Amino acid sequence: MPRAGKSQIERVFVLLDVGVQLSNPVWWHGDDATTWYVDLVTVTVSGSTYTVRDLYIDVIIPTDGRHHRMLDLDEFAVAISDGSLSPLDAVDALMRWQRFLDTYLHDRPEPTSDWRDFPPAAIQRPAGLPEPLAAIVDNDDG
């Protein structure tokens, strides 16, 4: 259910260099749009089609000074143990996740009160474009 006064259209940004997907979720019940939901993903390209697969690990990132919260590490472990995620893909995913954390959230070994580059400067321009940018994609379409 979207926040009061908001549509159900959710703009999602995919950072291809680290394989994460970012959004201000329409279902988030907070009063502000300063909380981000980040999914670890893998992206495959076939012609002009990009397929984004969620790889279980997520982080909720409030940008108002509250701590971020990691989620679904248990689901990641289950996917490895039941064969849904190969050990090689899991290693790649964890390496990219650490690169995301180091590039966008942490720039020093010790905790600080500010983010390194979050939300990423690279999404500022597309975030300002009117919605929707193209036809709505429905996961049920195929």
XYZ file of C-alpha atoms in Angstrom:
142
model
C 0.000 0.000 0.000
C 1.531 3.352 -0.977
C 2.114 6.257 1.396
C -0.785 8.667 1.720
C -0.994 10.906 -1.332
C 1.512 8.827 -3.309
C 0.952 6.695 -6.390
C 1.768 3.021 -6.638
C 4.399 3.764 -9.273
C 7.838 3.182 -7.825
C 10.944 4.532 -9.485
C 13.848 2.110 -9.188
C 17.502 2.870 -9.907
C 19.962 0.095 -10.750
C 23.666 0.722 -10.250
C 25.145 -1.673 -12.773
C 28.728 -1.253 -11.497
C 27.939 -2.862 -8.144
C 24.680 -4.661 -8.908
C 22.261 -2.991 -6.539
C 18.763 -1.652 -6.972
C 17.646 1.429 -5.014
C 14.178 2.814 -4.371
C 12.128 4.969 -2.057
C 9.498 2.266 -1.538
C 5.856 3.224 -2.035
C 4.953 0.818 0.769
C 7.241 2.517 3.309
C 5.040 3.793 6.121
C 7.326 6.602 7.241
C 6.357 10.202 6.589
C 9.405 11.036 4.522
C 11.073 9.951 1.305
C 14.520 9.970 2.888
C 14.490 6.243 3.551
C 15.934 4.074 0.810
C 15.597 0.349 0.237
C 18.586 -1.249 -1.487
C 18.529 -4.774 -2.935
C 21.543 -6.794 -3.983
C 20.788 -7.886 -7.553
C 22.295 -9.466 -10.594
C 21.605 -7.993 -14.011
C 21.663 -9.911 -17.280
C 21.338 -8.269 -20.667
C 19.848 -9.876 -23.753
C 19.580 -7.420 -26.634
C 17.634 -4.458 -25.279
C 16.158 -6.447 -22.371
C 17.642 -6.106 -18.909
C 16.639 -8.759 -16.392
C 17.147 -7.896 -12.739
C 17.205 -10.775 -10.242
C 16.980 -10.099 -6.525
C 19.770 -11.851 -4.611
C 18.095 -11.741 -1.192
C 20.339 -9.344 0.758
C 18.810 -5.929 1.385
C 19.514 -2.847 3.448
C 17.134 -0.137 4.607
C 18.954 3.196 4.666
C 17.376 6.177 6.405
C 19.304 9.320 5.484
C 18.169 11.287 8.526
C 20.851 9.973 10.894
C 19.206 6.722 11.953
C 21.203 3.508 11.533
C 20.811 1.402 8.423
C 19.461 -2.129 8.798
C 20.652 -5.197 6.885
C 18.017 -7.777 5.991
C 17.654 -11.287 4.623
C 21.154 -12.648 5.130
C 19.393 -15.828 6.241
C 17.577 -16.057 2.888
C 20.916 -15.651 1.100
C 22.353 -18.541 3.142
C 19.336 -20.762 2.428
C 19.624 -20.028 -1.318
C 23.237 -21.210 -1.238
C 22.448 -24.310 0.806
C 19.485 -25.378 -1.334
C 21.331 -24.756 -4.621
C 19.231 -21.781 -5.775
C 22.416 -19.721 -5.721
C 25.736 -21.260 -6.723
C 28.765 -20.720 -4.489
C 30.479 -18.874 -7.361
C 27.501 -16.500 -7.776
C 27.341 -16.039 -3.995
C 31.018 -15.037 -3.844
C 30.504 -12.540 -6.681
C 27.414 -11.149 -4.953
C 29.158 -10.681 -1.607
C 32.144 -8.988 -3.256
C 29.805 -6.557 -5.061
C 27.800 -5.941 -1.864
C 30.962 -5.007 0.014
C 31.969 -2.732 -2.884
C 28.542 -1.022 -2.655
C 28.913 -0.517 1.110
C 32.466 0.819 0.768
C 31.701 3.053 -2.227
C 28.407 4.579 -1.167
C 28.059 4.258 2.599
C 31.432 3.874 4.319
C 34.656 5.587 3.438
C 36.579 4.939 6.640
C 36.947 1.860 8.851
C 35.347 3.585 11.830
C 31.657 4.632 11.934
C 30.896 8.238 10.985
C 27.730 10.313 11.030
C 27.688 10.982 7.291
C 27.455 8.906 4.127
C 30.210 8.798 1.576
C 27.930 9.199 -1.488
C 24.361 8.309 -0.581
C 21.978 8.587 -2.197
C 24.417 8.259 -5.078
C 25.092 11.476 -6.971
C 24.723 9.464 -10.191
C 20.961 9.134 -9.672
C 20.217 12.801 -8.926
C 19.561 13.758 -12.545
C 17.287 10.809 -13.443
C 15.517 11.148 -10.080
C 14.432 14.635 -11.117
C 12.787 13.507 -14.347
C 8.982 13.332 -14.489
C 7.276 9.986 -13.870
C 6.732 7.646 -15.589
C 9.602 7.668 -18.073
C 8.137 4.893 -20.198
C 5.402 2.309 -20.227
C 4.805 0.674 -16.870
C 6.353 -2.803 -16.592
C 4.166 -5.358 -14.848
C 5.960 -8.420 -13.467
C 2.891 -10.467 -14.358
C 3.344 -9.752 -18.079
C 5.820 -12.499 -18.595
